[in-house]
Amino acid sequence: MNDAVELRELYQQLLERLERNEREFRRLGRAVWKVQEDERRRIARELHDGVGQNLTVLKHRLHELDAALPTQPAGLRDTVAAALALCGDTLEDTRELSRLLRPPILDDLGLEAALRWLVRSQSQASGARVDLQIEALPELDGELQTLLFRVTQEALTNAAKHAAASHVQVRLQRQGAALSLDIEDDGRGCDPALALGSGGTGLGGMRERLRLYGGRLHLRSAPGAGLRVSAQVPLDYT
């Protein structure tokens, strides 16, 4: 009898130790991801405020040079015009890269505004119709907002680049003590096991990040039948 009691106590101690180790692993994983997002924010700001501002000044100087040039020789004006076009394209690329790294709207106005910007941008870039439905949400901390934004971003990128979808529906709502995010497209579909086997990138990477917050990611798809990405994450993930 005593042996059975001791065995149960030992089992309980081992179980509690495993649970503590799991919580510590998730805490460390969240800390690493937070550092990554902070670095993305810093680089995005430097691209916008540093490189972007310098390119803006350069573009202005080129306009001044173009206005001051005589009509001849034409070749010189053509060279300046080409430099202006290249400068303008590079400036737009820099701004777009800055927004993709870490859109300022996410930090300034929050998740709902950032998602509306994201679906509008993706719709304009891909030509697909993207519908967004957000039900009343509780106040969310910065980490959850970033997590849900990144999952949506990855799913929309997948729909545009790989699924060739023409219509995507995004829905975010609260379900009890958790948040539920569903992104469904009418694209070519995929093998869910292969899509989730991407490791640290893509949808597989999103699944691992959700796990750090006690969340789950499910895919429902078949070749030619579109894809539904469903994510659930608890509001209290500590």
PDB file of N, CA, C and O in Angstrom, residues 24-69:
ATOM      1  N   GLU A  24       8.021  27.244 -18.571  1.00  0.00           N
ATOM      2  CA  GLU A  24       9.255  27.995 -18.725  1.00  0.00           C
ATOM      3  C   GLU A  24       9.707  28.015 -20.187  1.00  0.00           C
ATOM      4  O   GLU A  24      10.188  29.049 -20.679  1.00  0.00           O
ATOM      5  N   PHE A  25       9.560  26.882 -20.867  1.00  0.00           N
ATOM      6  CA  PHE A  25       9.917  26.831 -22.289  1.00  0.00           C
ATOM      7  C   PHE A  25       9.074  27.810 -23.087  1.00  0.00           C
ATOM      8  O   PHE A  25       9.592  28.540 -23.948  1.00  0.00           O
ATOM      9  N   ARG A  26       7.770  27.841 -22.824  1.00  0.00           N
ATOM     10  CA  ARG A  26       6.905  28.759 -23.549  1.00  0.00           C
ATOM     11  C   ARG A  26       7.241  30.207 -23.228  1.00  0.00           C
ATOM     12  O   ARG A  26       7.237  31.072 -24.113  1.00  0.00           O
ATOM     13  N   ARG A  27       7.566  30.488 -21.960  1.00  0.00           N
ATOM     14  CA  ARG A  27       7.936  31.851 -21.581  1.00  0.00           C
ATOM     15  C   ARG A  27       9.200  32.298 -22.314  1.00  0.00           C
ATOM     16  O   ARG A  27       9.268  33.420 -22.829  1.00  0.00           O
ATOM     17  N   LEU A  28      10.187  31.421 -22.367  1.00  0.00           N
ATOM     18  CA  LEU A  28      11.425  31.750 -23.066  1.00  0.00           C
ATOM     19  C   LEU A  28      11.184  31.928 -24.566  1.00  0.00           C
ATOM     20  O   LEU A  28      11.752  32.820 -25.204  1.00  0.00           O
ATOM     21  N   GLY A  29      10.344  31.060 -25.132  1.00  0.00           N
ATOM     22  CA  GLY A  29      10.022  31.171 -26.546  1.00  0.00           C
ATOM     23  C   GLY A  29       9.332  32.491 -26.859  1.00  0.00           C
ATOM     24  O   GLY A  29       9.639  33.143 -27.875  1.00  0.00           O
ATOM     25  N   ARG A  30       8.401  32.916 -26.004  1.00  0.00           N
ATOM     26  CA  ARG A  30       7.727  34.201 -26.206  1.00  0.00           C
ATOM     27  C   ARG A  30       8.709  35.356 -26.084  1.00  0.00           C
ATOM     28  O   ARG A  30       8.623  36.341 -26.816  1.00  0.00           O
ATOM     29  N   ALA A  31       9.671  35.223 -25.146  1.00  0.00           N
ATOM     30  CA  ALA A  31      10.662  36.277 -24.978  1.00  0.00           C
ATOM     31  C   ALA A  31      11.532  36.416 -26.226  1.00  0.00           C
ATOM     32  O   ALA A  31      11.844  37.536 -26.663  1.00  0.00           O
ATOM     33  N   VAL A  32      11.916  35.288 -26.821  1.00  0.00           N
ATOM     34  CA  VAL A  32      12.731  35.320 -28.036  1.00  0.00           C
ATOM     35  C   VAL A  32      11.951  35.973 -29.168  1.00  0.00           C
ATOM     36  O   VAL A  32      12.478  36.818 -29.915  1.00  0.00           O
ATOM     37  N   TRP A  33      10.684  35.597 -29.315  1.00  0.00           N
ATOM     38  CA  TRP A  33       9.867  36.175 -30.390  1.00  0.00           C
ATOM     39  C   TRP A  33       9.669  37.664 -30.184  1.00  0.00           C
ATOM     40  O   TRP A  33       9.690  38.453 -31.133  1.00  0.00           O
ATOM     41  N   LYS A  34       9.509  38.093 -28.914  1.00  0.00           N
ATOM     42  CA  LYS A  34       9.344  39.514 -28.624  1.00  0.00           C
ATOM     43  C   LYS A  34      10.603  40.287 -29.033  1.00  0.00           C
ATOM     44  O   LYS A  34      10.515  41.391 -29.587  1.00  0.00           O
ATOM     45  N   VAL A  35      11.769  39.711 -28.771  1.00  0.00           N
ATOM     46  CA  VAL A  35      13.012  40.356 -29.185  1.00  0.00           C
ATOM     47  C   VAL A  35      13.053  40.496 -30.706  1.00  0.00           C
ATOM     48  O   VAL A  35      13.468  41.532 -31.247  1.00  0.00           O
ATOM     49  N   GLN A  36      12.620  39.445 -31.408  1.00  0.00           N
ATOM     50  CA  GLN A  36      12.596  39.493 -32.869  1.00  0.00           C
ATOM     51  C   GLN A  36      11.671  40.595 -33.368  1.00  0.00           C
ATOM     52  O   GLN A  36      12.020  41.347 -34.299  1.00  0.00           O
ATOM     53  N   GLU A  37      10.485  40.701 -32.770  1.00  0.00           N
ATOM     54  CA  GLU A  37       9.543  41.737 -33.194  1.00  0.00           C
ATOM     55  C   GLU A  37      10.072  43.137 -32.862  1.00  0.00           C
ATOM     56  O   GLU A  37       9.872  44.080 -33.634  1.00  0.00           O
ATOM     57  N   ASP A  38      10.729  43.266 -31.708  1.00  0.00           N
ATOM     58  CA  ASP A  38      11.314  44.560 -31.359  1.00  0.00           C
ATOM     59  C   ASP A  38      12.384  44.958 -32.381  1.00  0.00           C
ATOM     60  O   ASP A  38      12.507  46.139 -32.749  1.00  0.00           O
ATOM     61  N   GLU A  39      13.168  43.974 -32.834  1.00  0.00           N
ATOM     62  CA  GLU A  39      14.200  44.263 -33.824  1.00  0.00           C
ATOM     63  C   GLU A  39      13.576  44.632 -35.170  1.00  0.00           C
ATOM     64  O   GLU A  39      14.059  45.532 -35.867  1.00  0.00           O
ATOM     65  N   ARG A  40      12.500  43.938 -35.532  1.00  0.00           N
ATOM     66  CA  ARG A  40      11.791  44.288 -36.766  1.00  0.00           C
ATOM     67  C   ARG A  40      11.253  45.718 -36.677  1.00  0.00           C
ATOM     68  O   ARG A  40      11.296  46.478 -37.649  1.00  0.00           O
ATOM     69  N   ARG A  41      10.740  46.079 -35.507  1.00  0.00           N
ATOM     70  CA  ARG A  41      10.225  47.441 -35.320  1.00  0.00           C
ATOM     71  C   ARG A  41      11.345  48.464 -35.477  1.00  0.00           C
ATOM     72  O   ARG A  41      11.158  49.508 -36.119  1.00  0.00           O
ATOM     73  N   ARG A  42      12.501  48.177 -34.891  1.00  0.00           N
ATOM     74  CA  ARG A  42      13.628  49.109 -34.979  1.00  0.00           C
ATOM     75  C   ARG A  42      14.105  49.273 -36.426  1.00  0.00           C
ATOM     76  O   ARG A  42      14.318  50.394 -36.897  1.00  0.00           O
ATOM     77  N   ILE A  43      14.256  48.143 -37.138  1.00  0.00           N
ATOM     78  CA  ILE A  43      14.727  48.207 -38.525  1.00  0.00           C
ATOM     79  C   ILE A  43      13.702  48.917 -39.398  1.00  0.00           C
ATOM     80  O   ILE A  43      14.060  49.731 -40.265  1.00  0.00           O
ATOM     81  N   ALA A  44      12.424  48.630 -39.166  1.00  0.00           N
ATOM     82  CA  ALA A  44      11.373  49.286 -39.952  1.00  0.00           C
ATOM     83  C   ALA A  44      11.409  50.791 -39.744  1.00  0.00           C
ATOM     84  O   ALA A  44      11.259  51.580 -40.688  1.00  0.00           O
ATOM     85  N   ARG A  45      11.623  51.211 -38.506  1.00  0.00           N
ATOM     86  CA  ARG A  45      11.680  52.649 -38.215  1.00  0.00           C
ATOM     87  C   ARG A  45      12.897  53.286 -38.875  1.00  0.00           C
ATOM     88  O   ARG A  45      12.828  54.397 -39.413  1.00  0.00           O
ATOM     89  N   GLU A  46      14.028  52.587 -38.832  1.00  0.00           N
ATOM     90  CA  GLU A  46      15.237  53.137 -39.456  1.00  0.00           C
ATOM     91  C   GLU A  46      15.086  53.210 -40.973  1.00  0.00           C
ATOM     92  O   GLU A  46      15.567  54.156 -41.598  1.00  0.00           O
ATOM     93  N   LEU A  47      14.440  52.214 -41.562  1.00  0.00           N
ATOM     94  CA  LEU A  47      14.201  52.272 -43.003  1.00  0.00           C
ATOM     95  C   LEU A  47      13.329  53.469 -43.365  1.00  0.00           C
ATOM     96  O   LEU A  47      13.584  54.181 -44.345  1.00  0.00           O
ATOM     97  N   HIS A  48      12.291  53.677 -42.561  1.00  0.00           N
ATOM     98  CA  HIS A  48      11.352  54.765 -42.857  1.00  0.00           C
ATOM     99  C   HIS A  48      11.966  56.128 -42.563  1.00  0.00           C
ATOM    100  O   HIS A  48      11.916  57.044 -43.399  1.00  0.00           O
ATOM    101  N   ASP A  49      12.544  56.259 -41.366  1.00  0.00           N
ATOM    102  CA  ASP A  49      13.026  57.570 -40.944  1.00  0.00           C
ATOM    103  C   ASP A  49      14.430  57.874 -41.441  1.00  0.00           C
ATOM    104  O   ASP A  49      14.789  59.046 -41.587  1.00  0.00           O
ATOM    105  N   GLY A  50      15.227  56.840 -41.695  1.00  0.00           N
ATOM    106  CA  GLY A  50      16.582  57.055 -42.149  1.00  0.00           C
ATOM    107  C   GLY A  50      16.713  56.965 -43.654  1.00  0.00           C
ATOM    108  O   GLY A  50      16.823  57.975 -44.357  1.00  0.00           O
ATOM    109  N   VAL A  51      16.682  55.745 -44.183  1.00  0.00           N
ATOM    110  CA  VAL A  51      16.834  55.529 -45.620  1.00  0.00           C
ATOM    111  C   VAL A  51      15.722  56.225 -46.392  1.00  0.00           C
ATOM    112  O   VAL A  51      15.965  56.881 -47.424  1.00  0.00           O
ATOM    113  N   GLY A  52      14.497  56.110 -45.917  1.00  0.00           N
ATOM    114  CA  GLY A  52      13.372  56.730 -46.617  1.00  0.00           C
ATOM    115  C   GLY A  52      13.504  58.242 -46.714  1.00  0.00           C
ATOM    116  O   GLY A  52      13.263  58.838 -47.771  1.00  0.00           O
ATOM    117  N   GLN A  53      13.898  58.866 -45.593  1.00  0.00           N
ATOM    118  CA  GLN A  53      14.049  60.327 -45.604  1.00  0.00           C
ATOM    119  C   GLN A  53      15.203  60.755 -46.516  1.00  0.00           C
ATOM    120  O   GLN A  53      15.100  61.759 -47.237  1.00  0.00           O
ATOM    121  N   ASN A  54      16.290  59.991 -46.505  1.00  0.00           N
ATOM    122  CA  ASN A  54      17.417  60.323 -47.384  1.00  0.00           C
ATOM    123  C   ASN A  54      17.029  60.216 -48.858  1.00  0.00           C
ATOM    124  O   ASN A  54      17.423  61.049 -49.685  1.00  0.00           O
ATOM    125  N   LEU A  55      16.253  59.195 -49.183  1.00  0.00           N
ATOM    126  CA  LEU A  55      15.803  59.038 -50.567  1.00  0.00           C
ATOM    127  C   LEU A  55      14.856  60.172 -50.967  1.00  0.00           C
ATOM    128  O   LEU A  55      14.868  60.637 -52.111  1.00  0.00           O
ATOM    129  N   THR A  56      14.037  60.611 -50.018  1.00  0.00           N
ATOM    130  CA  THR A  56      13.142  61.734 -50.292  1.00  0.00           C
ATOM    131  C   THR A  56      13.930  63.007 -50.605  1.00  0.00           C
ATOM    132  O   THR A  56      13.612  63.747 -51.550  1.00  0.00           O
ATOM    133  N   VAL A  57      14.970  63.254 -49.816  1.00  0.00           N
ATOM    134  CA  VAL A  57      15.823  64.425 -50.064  1.00  0.00           C
ATOM    135  C   VAL A  57      16.526  64.284 -51.412  1.00  0.00           C
ATOM    136  O   VAL A  57      16.619  65.250 -52.191  1.00  0.00           O
ATOM    137  N   LEU A  58      17.047  63.083 -51.703  1.00  0.00           N
ATOM    138  CA  LEU A  58      17.729  62.858 -52.980  1.00  0.00           C
ATOM    139  C   LEU A  58      16.782  63.096 -54.149  1.00  0.00           C
ATOM    140  O   LEU A  58      17.166  63.724 -55.160  1.00  0.00           O
ATOM    141  N   LYS A  59      15.555  62.629 -54.023  1.00  0.00           N
ATOM    142  CA  LYS A  59      14.570  62.833 -55.084  1.00  0.00           C
ATOM    143  C   LYS A  59      14.315  64.323 -55.298  1.00  0.00           C
ATOM    144  O   LYS A  59      14.196  64.806 -56.443  1.00  0.00           O
ATOM    145  N   HIS A  60      14.220  65.053 -54.189  1.00  0.00           N
ATOM    146  CA  HIS A  60      14.004  66.500 -54.294  1.00  0.00           C
ATOM    147  C   HIS A  60      15.184  67.181 -54.991  1.00  0.00           C
ATOM    148  O   HIS A  60      14.993  68.063 -55.852  1.00  0.00           O
ATOM    149  N   ARG A  61      16.417  66.771 -54.657  1.00  0.00           N
ATOM    150  CA  ARG A  61      17.600  67.349 -55.286  1.00  0.00           C
ATOM    151  C   ARG A  61      17.651  67.033 -56.787  1.00  0.00           C
ATOM    152  O   ARG A  61      18.038  67.874 -57.605  1.00  0.00           O
ATOM    153  N   LEU A  62      17.255  65.852 -57.138  1.00  0.00           N
ATOM    154  CA  LEU A  62      17.231  65.482 -58.552  1.00  0.00           C
ATOM    155  C   LEU A  62      16.199  66.299 -59.316  1.00  0.00           C
ATOM    156  O   LEU A  62      16.427  66.678 -60.475  1.00  0.00           O
ATOM    157  N   HIS A  63      15.069  66.564 -58.675  1.00  0.00           N
ATOM    158  CA  HIS A  63      14.065  67.437 -59.316  1.00  0.00           C
ATOM    159  C   HIS A  63      14.643  68.830 -59.539  1.00  0.00           C
ATOM    160  O   HIS A  63      14.410  69.453 -60.599  1.00  0.00           O
ATOM    161  N   GLU A  64      15.377  69.342 -58.549  1.00  0.00           N
ATOM    162  CA  GLU A  64      15.990  70.661 -58.703  1.00  0.00           C
ATOM    163  C   GLU A  64      17.009  70.657 -59.839  1.00  0.00           C
ATOM    164  O   GLU A  64      17.082  71.612 -60.630  1.00  0.00           O
ATOM    165  N   LEU A  65      17.802  69.571 -59.909  1.00  0.00           N
ATOM    166  CA  LEU A  65      18.788  69.468 -60.981  1.00  0.00           C
ATOM    167  C   LEU A  65      18.115  69.398 -62.336  1.00  0.00           C
ATOM    168  O   LEU A  65      18.542  70.061 -63.297  1.00  0.00           O
ATOM    169  N   ASP A  66      17.037  68.641 -62.418  1.00  0.00           N
ATOM    170  CA  ASP A  66      16.309  68.503 -63.683  1.00  0.00           C
ATOM    171  C   ASP A  66      15.749  69.853 -64.145  1.00  0.00           C
ATOM    172  O   ASP A  66      15.797  70.204 -65.330  1.00  0.00           O
ATOM    173  N   ALA A  67      15.254  70.626 -63.180  1.00  0.00           N
ATOM    174  CA  ALA A  67      14.675  71.932 -63.527  1.00  0.00           C
ATOM    175  C   ALA A  67      15.750  72.922 -63.966  1.00  0.00           C
ATOM    176  O   ALA A  67      15.481  73.837 -64.762  1.00  0.00           O
ATOM    177  N   ALA A  68      16.967  72.752 -63.451  1.00  0.00           N
ATOM    178  CA  ALA A  68      18.037  73.694 -63.771  1.00  0.00           C
ATOM    179  C   ALA A  68      18.789  73.348 -65.046  1.00  0.00           C
ATOM    180  O   ALA A  68      19.543  74.178 -65.568  1.00  0.00           O
ATOM    181  N   LEU A  69      18.581  72.140 -65.568  1.00  0.00           N
ATOM    182  CA  LEU A  69      19.326  71.725 -66.762  1.00  0.00           C
ATOM    183  C   LEU A  69      18.815  72.445 -68.014  1.00  0.00           C
ATOM    184  O   LEU A  69      17.603  72.684 -68.146  1.00  0.00           O
TER     185      LEU A  69
END
